[in-house]
Amino acid sequence: MDMEDLAEQIIRLKEEQDAILLVHNYQRPEIQDVADYLGDSLGLAMKASKVDRKNIIFCGVDFMAESAKILNPDKRVVHPIVPPHLIAKCPMAAMADRETVLAYKDEHPDAVIVSYVNTTAEVKAVSDYCCTSSNAVKVVNSIPEKKIIFVPDEHLGNYVRRSVKDKEIILWPGYCRTHVRIPVQEVLDLKTEHPDAIVIVHPECTDDVIDIADEVFSTEGMTKYVASSDATEFIVGTERELGHRLRKENPGKKFYFGKRAVCPNMKQIRIENVLNSMKTL
Ligand code: 13P
Ligand code: SF4
């Protein structure tokens, strides 16, 4: 079956199954193209909480689908399975477990736990607050307590630490394997090659990359910034597939990504898996 047939079947099944297709910005291009809503973790969570359909088909990694279910306990949330029994997992979310979070809490009884949405439900359950990359600074700023344990991304945590005042932030040693594969030298080389390009990076990047960036955004923040900017060239420090959406929405503009900035976990889901999961729910 070719791509067009697969896409047509998915669009038809959405009606028949009373389903909505929520898709993260790092998914394969052909899956992005059949999305009802394409976005970042915050946008997807917000969209999931307003869904009026019976079934949510969630194309992203495990914690995103799990968060959609937490927000919609009465709805069926389908996370496409990759045969025989693989699921797309975020390795960073797997770097924090409930027992260790509780041990940190015991060690720092005056601190509150802020967990990144990239965590499992059992870690969220023992957290005081939950944030995404697009609202982490706002969430931490809004907390009355001074001492915060930030779980699990040390790079996002350090970015928050540098962006807020009067807070003591204890970092957890977690990181994103994809964003740490964007070395500062590669960004500097891209800047030499494209001197007029604006550098926009995700806060999961390492500190040295964040230091040389013009702007720091979540994936959705990047799409909004690019759309409203007069600049025509951008060096983008995040997963390469965001380029599909950026190029589609901004035909006159050019985007340069790191060569190794690929999240293999996000790529596990193929359009055939989406179709199968929609047939069987
Ligand atoms: P966004 O919330 O910016 O989409 O990021 C999610 C993520 O997993 C980044 O690696
Ligand atoms: Fe997890 Fe990183 Fe992939 Fe995002 S890009 S899903 S944080 S591994």
Coordinates of C-alpha atoms and ligand atoms in Angstrom, one line a residue:
M1 CA 0.0 0.0 0.0
D2 CA 1.5 3.4 -0.9
M3 CA 1.6 6.5 1.5
E4 CA -1.4 8.1 -0.1
D5 CA -3.6 5.0 0.4
L6 CA -2.4 4.7 4.0
A7 CA -3.2 8.4 4.7
E8 CA -6.7 8.1 3.1
Q9 CA -7.5 5.0 5.3
I10 CA -6.4 6.8 8.4
I11 CA -8.5 9.9 7.6
R12 CA -11.5 7.6 7.0
L13 CA -11.0 5.6 10.2
K14 CA -10.8 8.8 12.3
E15 CA -14.5 9.4 11.5
E16 CA -15.6 5.8 11.8
Q17 CA -13.8 5.3 15.1
D18 CA -14.6 8.8 16.6
A19 CA -10.9 9.3 17.0
I20 CA -8.6 12.3 17.0
L21 CA -4.9 12.0 16.0
L22 CA -2.5 13.9 18.3
V23 CA 1.1 14.0 16.9
H24 CA 4.3 15.4 18.4
N25 CA 6.6 17.6 16.2
Y26 CA 9.3 14.9 16.1
Q27 CA 7.2 12.2 14.5
R28 CA 7.8 11.0 10.9
P29 CA 6.7 13.5 8.2
E30 CA 3.9 11.2 6.8
I31 CA 2.4 10.9 10.3
Q32 CA 2.7 14.7 10.9
D33 CA 0.7 15.2 7.6
V34 CA -2.4 13.2 8.9
A35 CA -2.4 14.9 12.3
D36 CA -5.5 16.7 13.7
Y37 CA -3.2 18.5 16.0
L38 CA 0.6 18.7 15.8
G39 CA 2.5 20.3 18.6
D40 CA 4.8 20.2 21.6
S41 CA 4.3 18.5 24.9
L42 CA 2.4 21.4 26.5
G43 CA 0.1 22.0 23.4
L44 CA -0.6 18.2 23.1
A45 CA -1.5 17.9 26.8
M46 CA -3.8 21.0 26.6
K47 CA -5.4 19.7 23.4
A48 CA -5.9 16.2 25.0
S49 CA -7.7 17.8 28.0
K50 CA -10.3 19.3 25.6
V51 CA -10.9 16.4 23.3
D52 CA -14.6 15.7 22.5
R53 CA -14.0 12.4 20.7
K54 CA -14.1 8.9 22.3
N55 CA -10.6 7.8 21.2
I56 CA -7.3 9.6 21.3
I57 CA -4.6 8.2 19.0
F58 CA -1.4 9.6 20.4
C59 CA 1.8 9.5 18.2
G60 CA 4.7 10.4 20.4
V61 CA 6.7 8.7 23.1
D62 CA 5.2 6.8 26.1
F63 CA 5.1 9.6 28.7
M64 CA 3.2 11.8 26.3
A65 CA 0.4 9.2 25.7
E66 CA 0.4 8.4 29.4
S67 CA -0.1 12.2 30.3
A68 CA -3.0 12.4 27.8
K69 CA -4.6 9.4 29.7
I70 CA -4.0 11.1 33.1
L71 CA -5.8 14.2 31.8
N72 CA -8.6 12.1 30.2
P73 CA -9.3 9.1 32.5
D74 CA -12.6 8.4 30.8
K75 CA -11.3 8.3 27.3
R76 CA -9.4 5.6 25.5
V77 CA -5.8 6.7 24.6
V78 CA -4.2 4.6 22.0
H79 CA -0.4 4.6 21.7
P80 CA 0.5 2.7 18.5
I81 CA 2.4 -0.5 19.2
V82 CA 5.3 -1.4 17.0
P83 CA 5.0 -5.2 16.4
P84 CA 5.7 -7.5 18.0
H85 CA 5.4 -5.6 21.3
L86 CA 7.6 -2.6 21.2
I87 CA 6.5 0.8 22.4
A88 CA 8.2 4.2 21.7
K89 CA 9.8 5.1 25.0
C90 CA 11.7 8.3 26.0
P91 CA 15.0 7.2 27.6
M92 CA 15.2 10.4 29.6
A93 CA 11.8 9.7 31.3
A94 CA 13.2 6.3 32.2
M95 CA 16.2 7.9 34.0
A96 CA 14.0 8.8 37.1
D97 CA 12.2 6.3 39.3
R98 CA 9.8 6.8 42.2
E99 CA 12.0 5.3 44.9
T100 CA 15.0 7.6 44.2
V101 CA 12.7 10.6 44.0
L102 CA 11.4 9.7 47.4
A103 CA 15.0 9.3 48.7
Y104 CA 15.8 12.8 47.4
K105 CA 12.7 14.1 49.2
D106 CA 13.8 12.5 52.5
E107 CA 17.3 14.0 52.1
H108 CA 15.8 17.5 51.4
P109 CA 12.6 17.8 53.4
D110 CA 12.3 21.5 52.8
A111 CA 12.3 21.1 49.0
V112 CA 9.5 20.6 46.5
I113 CA 9.7 18.3 43.5
V114 CA 9.2 19.8 40.1
S115 CA 9.1 17.1 37.5
Y116 CA 9.4 17.7 33.8
V117 CA 6.5 16.2 31.8
N118 CA 9.2 13.7 30.5
T119 CA 8.7 11.4 33.5
T120 CA 6.6 8.3 34.2
A121 CA 3.2 8.6 35.9
E122 CA 4.7 7.0 39.1
V123 CA 7.2 9.9 39.3
K124 CA 4.6 12.5 38.6
A125 CA 2.5 10.9 41.4
V126 CA 5.2 11.8 44.0
S127 CA 5.9 15.2 42.5
D128 CA 4.5 18.5 43.7
Y129 CA 4.5 20.3 40.3
C130 CA 4.8 19.2 36.7
C131 CA 6.1 21.4 33.9
T132 CA 7.0 21.2 30.2
S133 CA 9.9 22.8 28.4
S134 CA 7.8 25.8 27.3
N135 CA 6.5 26.7 30.8
A136 CA 9.3 25.4 33.1
V137 CA 10.6 28.9 34.0
K138 CA 7.1 30.2 34.6
V139 CA 6.1 27.3 36.8
V140 CA 9.3 27.5 38.9
N141 CA 8.8 31.3 39.3
S142 CA 5.3 30.7 40.5
I143 CA 6.3 28.4 43.3
P144 CA 6.4 29.9 46.8
E145 CA 9.0 27.5 48.1
K146 CA 12.7 28.5 47.6
K147 CA 14.2 25.0 47.3
I148 CA 13.4 22.8 44.3
I149 CA 14.5 19.4 43.2
F150 CA 14.2 19.4 39.4
V151 CA 13.7 16.0 37.8
P152 CA 15.0 14.5 35.5
D153 CA 16.7 16.8 32.9
E154 CA 19.8 18.4 34.3
H155 CA 20.2 20.7 31.2
L156 CA 16.6 22.0 31.4
G157 CA 17.0 22.3 35.1
N158 CA 20.2 24.3 34.8
Y159 CA 18.5 26.6 32.2
V160 CA 15.7 27.2 34.7
R161 CA 18.3 27.8 37.4
R162 CA 19.9 30.5 35.3
S163 CA 16.6 32.1 34.4
V164 CA 15.0 32.4 37.8
K165 CA 16.0 34.5 40.9
D166 CA 16.1 33.5 44.6
K167 CA 15.7 29.8 44.1
E168 CA 17.9 26.9 45.1
I169 CA 17.7 24.3 42.4
I170 CA 18.9 20.7 43.0
L171 CA 19.6 18.9 39.7
W172 CA 18.9 15.3 38.8
P173 CA 21.6 13.6 36.6
G174 CA 19.3 12.9 33.6
Y175 CA 19.6 14.1 30.0
C176 CA 18.2 13.7 26.5
R177 CA 20.5 11.5 24.4
T178 CA 19.3 13.3 21.2
H179 CA 19.9 16.9 22.4
V180 CA 23.4 16.1 23.8
R181 CA 24.3 14.9 20.3
I182 CA 24.3 18.5 19.2
P183 CA 27.8 19.6 20.0
V184 CA 28.7 23.3 20.4
Q185 CA 31.3 23.0 17.6
E186 CA 28.7 21.8 15.1
V187 CA 26.6 24.9 15.9
L188 CA 29.6 27.1 15.6
D189 CA 30.5 25.6 12.2
L190 CA 26.9 26.1 11.0
K191 CA 27.2 29.7 12.2
T192 CA 30.4 30.2 10.1
E193 CA 28.7 28.6 7.1
H194 CA 25.5 30.7 7.5
P195 CA 26.5 33.9 9.2
D196 CA 23.0 35.5 8.9
A197 CA 21.2 32.6 10.5
I198 CA 19.5 33.0 13.9
V199 CA 20.4 30.3 16.3
I200 CA 17.3 28.8 18.1
V201 CA 17.8 25.9 20.5
H202 CA 15.8 23.7 22.8
P203 CA 16.5 23.9 26.6
E204 CA 17.4 20.2 26.6
C205 CA 20.6 21.2 24.8
T206 CA 23.9 21.4 26.8
D207 CA 24.8 24.6 28.6
D208 CA 27.5 25.6 26.1
V209 CA 25.0 25.3 23.2
I210 CA 22.5 27.4 25.1
D211 CA 25.2 30.0 25.8
I212 CA 25.7 30.7 22.1
A213 CA 22.0 30.6 21.1
D214 CA 20.1 33.7 20.2
E215 CA 16.8 32.3 21.6
V216 CA 15.8 29.2 23.6
F217 CA 12.4 27.7 23.0
S218 CA 10.3 24.5 23.2
T219 CA 9.5 23.0 19.8
E220 CA 6.2 24.9 19.6
G221 CA 7.9 28.1 20.7
M222 CA 10.3 27.6 17.7
T223 CA 7.5 27.4 15.2
K224 CA 5.9 30.6 16.5
Y225 CA 9.2 32.5 16.6
V226 CA 10.1 31.5 13.1
A227 CA 6.7 32.4 11.7
S228 CA 6.9 35.9 13.2
S229 CA 10.6 36.6 12.5
D230 CA 11.8 38.7 9.5
A231 CA 14.9 36.5 9.4
T232 CA 15.1 33.9 6.5
E233 CA 17.7 31.5 7.9
F234 CA 17.7 29.6 11.2
I235 CA 20.1 27.1 12.8
V236 CA 17.8 24.9 14.8
G237 CA 19.1 23.0 17.9
T238 CA 16.6 20.3 18.3
E239 CA 15.4 17.0 16.7
R240 CA 15.6 17.2 12.9
E241 CA 12.0 16.2 12.1
L242 CA 10.8 19.6 13.3
G243 CA 12.2 20.8 10.0
H244 CA 9.3 19.1 8.1
R245 CA 6.8 21.4 9.8
L246 CA 9.1 24.5 9.7
R247 CA 9.7 24.1 6.0
K248 CA 6.0 23.4 5.2
E249 CA 4.8 26.4 7.2
N250 CA 7.6 28.8 6.1
P251 CA 8.3 28.0 2.4
G252 CA 10.7 31.0 1.8
K253 CA 12.9 30.2 4.8
K254 CA 15.9 27.9 5.3
F255 CA 16.7 25.7 8.3
Y256 CA 19.9 24.0 9.3
F257 CA 19.9 21.1 11.8
G258 CA 22.6 19.0 13.5
K259 CA 23.5 15.9 11.6
R260 CA 23.0 13.5 14.5
A261 CA 20.0 15.3 16.1
V262 CA 17.6 12.3 15.6
C263 CA 15.4 10.7 18.3
P264 CA 15.2 7.0 17.3
N265 CA 12.5 6.5 19.9
M266 CA 10.1 8.9 18.2
K267 CA 10.9 7.2 14.9
Q268 CA 9.8 3.8 16.1
I269 CA 6.2 4.5 15.2
R270 CA 5.5 4.1 11.4
I271 CA 2.3 5.1 9.6
E272 CA 1.4 1.4 9.2
N273 CA 1.4 1.0 13.0
V274 CA -0.9 4.1 13.3
L275 CA -3.3 2.5 10.8
N276 CA -3.3 -0.9 12.6
S277 CA -3.8 0.7 16.0
M278 CA -6.8 2.6 14.6
K279 CA -8.4 -0.5 13.2
T280 CA -8.2 -2.4 16.5
L281 CA -8.1 0.4 19.0
Ligands
13P1 P1 8.7 19.9 23.5 O1 7.8 20.0 24.7 O2 9.5 21.1 23.2 O3 8.0 19.4 22.3 O4 9.8 18.8 23.8 C1 9.5 17.5 24.1 C2 10.7 16.6 24.0 O5 10.7 15.5 24.3 C3 11.9 17.3 23.7 O6 12.9 16.4 23.5
SF4_2 FE1 13.0 11.8 25.0 FE2 15.0 13.3 23.9 FE3 13.5 11.8 22.4 FE4 12.5 14.0 23.5 S1 14.1 13.9 22.0 S2 11.5 12.0 23.4 S3 13.6 13.9 25.5 S4 14.9 11.1 24.0

